CSV table of C-alpha atoms in Angstrom, one decimal:
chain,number,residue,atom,x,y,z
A,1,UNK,CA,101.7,-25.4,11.0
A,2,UNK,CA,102.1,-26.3,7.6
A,3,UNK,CA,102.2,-29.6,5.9
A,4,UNK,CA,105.8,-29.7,5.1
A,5,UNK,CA,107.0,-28.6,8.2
A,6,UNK,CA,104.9,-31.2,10.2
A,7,UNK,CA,106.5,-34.0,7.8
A,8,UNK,CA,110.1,-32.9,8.9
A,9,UNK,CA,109.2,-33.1,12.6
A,10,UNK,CA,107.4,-36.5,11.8
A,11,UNK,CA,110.4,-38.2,10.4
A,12,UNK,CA,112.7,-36.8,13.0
A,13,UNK,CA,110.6,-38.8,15.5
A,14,UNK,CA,110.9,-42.5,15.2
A,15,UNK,CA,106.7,-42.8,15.7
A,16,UNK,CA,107.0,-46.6,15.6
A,17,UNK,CA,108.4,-46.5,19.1
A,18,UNK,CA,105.7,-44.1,20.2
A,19,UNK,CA,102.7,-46.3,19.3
A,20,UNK,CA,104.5,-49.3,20.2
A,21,UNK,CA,105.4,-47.8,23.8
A,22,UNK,CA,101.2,-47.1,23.7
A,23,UNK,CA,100.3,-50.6,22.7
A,24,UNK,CA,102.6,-52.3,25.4
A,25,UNK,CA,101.2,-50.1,28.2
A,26,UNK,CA,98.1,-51.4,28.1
A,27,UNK,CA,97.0,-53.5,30.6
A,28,UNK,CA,94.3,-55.0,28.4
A,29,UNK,CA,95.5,-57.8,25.8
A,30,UNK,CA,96.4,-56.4,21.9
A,31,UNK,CA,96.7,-59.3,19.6
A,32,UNK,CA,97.6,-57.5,15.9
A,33,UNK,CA,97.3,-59.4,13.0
A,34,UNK,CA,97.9,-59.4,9.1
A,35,UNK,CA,95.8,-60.1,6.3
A,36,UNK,CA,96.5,-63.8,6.0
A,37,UNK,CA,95.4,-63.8,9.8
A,38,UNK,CA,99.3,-64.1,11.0
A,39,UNK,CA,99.9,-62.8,14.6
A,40,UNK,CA,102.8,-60.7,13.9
A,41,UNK,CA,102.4,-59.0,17.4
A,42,UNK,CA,100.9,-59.5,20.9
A,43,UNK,CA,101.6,-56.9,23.6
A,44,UNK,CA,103.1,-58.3,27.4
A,45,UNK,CA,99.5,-58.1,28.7
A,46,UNK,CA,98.5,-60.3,25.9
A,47,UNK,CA,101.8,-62.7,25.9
A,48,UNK,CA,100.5,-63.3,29.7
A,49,UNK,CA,96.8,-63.8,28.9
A,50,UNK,CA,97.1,-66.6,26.3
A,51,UNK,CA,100.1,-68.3,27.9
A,52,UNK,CA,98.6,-71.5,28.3
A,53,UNK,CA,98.0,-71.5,24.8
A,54,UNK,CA,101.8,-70.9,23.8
A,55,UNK,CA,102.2,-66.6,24.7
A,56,UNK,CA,104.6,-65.1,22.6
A,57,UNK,CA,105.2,-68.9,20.7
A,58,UNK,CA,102.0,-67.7,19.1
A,59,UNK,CA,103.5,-64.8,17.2
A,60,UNK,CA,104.0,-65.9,13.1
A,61,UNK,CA,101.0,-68.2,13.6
A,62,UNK,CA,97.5,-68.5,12.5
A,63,UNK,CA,95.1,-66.6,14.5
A,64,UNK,CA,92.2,-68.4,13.3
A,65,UNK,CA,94.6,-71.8,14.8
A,66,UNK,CA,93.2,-70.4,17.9
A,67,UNK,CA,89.1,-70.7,16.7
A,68,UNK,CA,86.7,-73.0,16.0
A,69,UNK,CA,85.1,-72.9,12.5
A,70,UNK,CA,82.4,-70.6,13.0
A,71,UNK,CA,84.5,-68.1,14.7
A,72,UNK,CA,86.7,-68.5,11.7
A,73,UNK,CA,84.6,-67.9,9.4
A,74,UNK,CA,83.0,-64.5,11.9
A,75,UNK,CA,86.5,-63.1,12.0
A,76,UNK,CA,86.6,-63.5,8.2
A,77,UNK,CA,83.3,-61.6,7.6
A,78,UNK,CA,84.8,-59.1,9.9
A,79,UNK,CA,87.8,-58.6,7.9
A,80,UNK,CA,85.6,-58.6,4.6
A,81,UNK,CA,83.8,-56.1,5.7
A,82,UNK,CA,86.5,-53.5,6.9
A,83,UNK,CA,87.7,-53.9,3.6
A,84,UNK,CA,84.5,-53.1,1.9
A,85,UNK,CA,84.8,-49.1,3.0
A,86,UNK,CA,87.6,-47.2,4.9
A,87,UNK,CA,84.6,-46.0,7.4
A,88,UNK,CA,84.4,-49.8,8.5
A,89,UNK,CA,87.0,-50.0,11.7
A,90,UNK,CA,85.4,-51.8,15.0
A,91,UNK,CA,83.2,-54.2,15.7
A,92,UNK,CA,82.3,-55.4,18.6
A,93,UNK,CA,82.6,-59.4,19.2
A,94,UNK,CA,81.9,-60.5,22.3
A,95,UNK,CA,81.4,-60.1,26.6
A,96,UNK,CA,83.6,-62.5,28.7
A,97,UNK,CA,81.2,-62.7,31.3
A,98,UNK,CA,83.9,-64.3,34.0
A,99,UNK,CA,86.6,-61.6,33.1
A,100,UNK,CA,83.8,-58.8,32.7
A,101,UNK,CA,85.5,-57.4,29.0
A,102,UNK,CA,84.0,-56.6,25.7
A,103,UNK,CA,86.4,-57.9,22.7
A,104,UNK,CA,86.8,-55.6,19.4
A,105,UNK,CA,88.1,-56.1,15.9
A,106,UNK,CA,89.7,-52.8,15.0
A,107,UNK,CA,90.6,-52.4,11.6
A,108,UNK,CA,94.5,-51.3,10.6
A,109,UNK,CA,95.4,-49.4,8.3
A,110,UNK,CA,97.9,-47.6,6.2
A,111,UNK,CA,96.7,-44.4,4.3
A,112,UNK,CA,93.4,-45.5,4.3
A,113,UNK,CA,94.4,-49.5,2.7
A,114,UNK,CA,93.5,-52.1,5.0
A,115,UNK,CA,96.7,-53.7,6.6
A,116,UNK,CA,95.2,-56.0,9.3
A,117,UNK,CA,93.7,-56.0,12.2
A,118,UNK,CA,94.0,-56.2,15.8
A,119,UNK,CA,91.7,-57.5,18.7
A,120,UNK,CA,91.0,-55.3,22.0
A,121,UNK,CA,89.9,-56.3,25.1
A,122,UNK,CA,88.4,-53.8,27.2
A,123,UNK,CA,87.7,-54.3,30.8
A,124,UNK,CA,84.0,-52.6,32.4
A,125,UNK,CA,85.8,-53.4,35.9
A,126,UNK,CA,85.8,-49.9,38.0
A,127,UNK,CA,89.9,-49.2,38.5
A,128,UNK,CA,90.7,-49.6,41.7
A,129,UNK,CA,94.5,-47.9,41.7
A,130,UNK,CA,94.3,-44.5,43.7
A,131,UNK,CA,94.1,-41.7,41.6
A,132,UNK,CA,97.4,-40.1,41.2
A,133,UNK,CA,99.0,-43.0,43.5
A,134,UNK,CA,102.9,-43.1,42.5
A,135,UNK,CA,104.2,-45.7,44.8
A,136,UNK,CA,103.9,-48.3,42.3
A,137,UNK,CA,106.2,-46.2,40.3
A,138,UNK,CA,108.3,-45.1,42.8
A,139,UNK,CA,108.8,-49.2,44.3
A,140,UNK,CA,109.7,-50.1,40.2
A,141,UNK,CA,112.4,-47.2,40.8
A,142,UNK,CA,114.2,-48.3,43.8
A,143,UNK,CA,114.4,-52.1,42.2
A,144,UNK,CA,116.5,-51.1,39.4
């Protein structure tokens, strides 16, 4: 297809609610930041995960509020560094042995210019929901 005509699909789609839609699916917490290190977005799974520590009350503040100086100055260094080259995008930042997850910085960005970041927890757990198994979405149905 060519360029133009895949432009004029693109912006009869609204693909904000697309990726949005993606991002609150997950069951895994996605915290997305700015530059200055602002939480301008945390998905539900996230808004439940840190609710102790305020849940959505944290959105328009400092994530480094949340860390201790030398994770401050690691998520910094982070940052620097996915700035440095557009090939820079995850790293990997730690296991949470009692949840069993890794934790990633993912770069953001927009044309290739850094625009933030986000952080993405990924569970190593084996799933444990039938394959195929509908009744969860059927039960959601019939409580509407």
């Amino acid at each position: 297809m060519e360029k133009s005509k895949k432009k004029k699909i693109y912006k009869k789609i609204d693909m904000v609610s697309f990726y949005k839609s993606i991002v609150d699916q997950d069951r895994a917490s996605v915290v997305i930041c700015n530059l200055k290190h602002e939480i301008i977005y945390m998905n539900p799974a996230a808004v439940i995960s840190y609710a102790k520590r305020g849940g959505d009350k944290l959105i328009g503040r400092s994530l480094l509020d949340c860390h201790n100086p030398e994770s401050k100055d690691k998520i910094q260094q982070v940052v620097d560094w996915f700035a440095v080259d557009e090939s820079h995008n995850i790293v990997y930042t730690f296991h949470n042995e009692k949840q069993n997850k890794d934790v990633y910085m993912v770069a953001l960005r927009d044309e290739g210019k850094l625009i933030g970041y986000y952080e993405k927890h990924e569970y190593r757990n084996a799933e444990t929901m039938k394959q195929y198994d509908r009744k969860l979405y059927t039960k959601c149905i019939r409580n509407r």
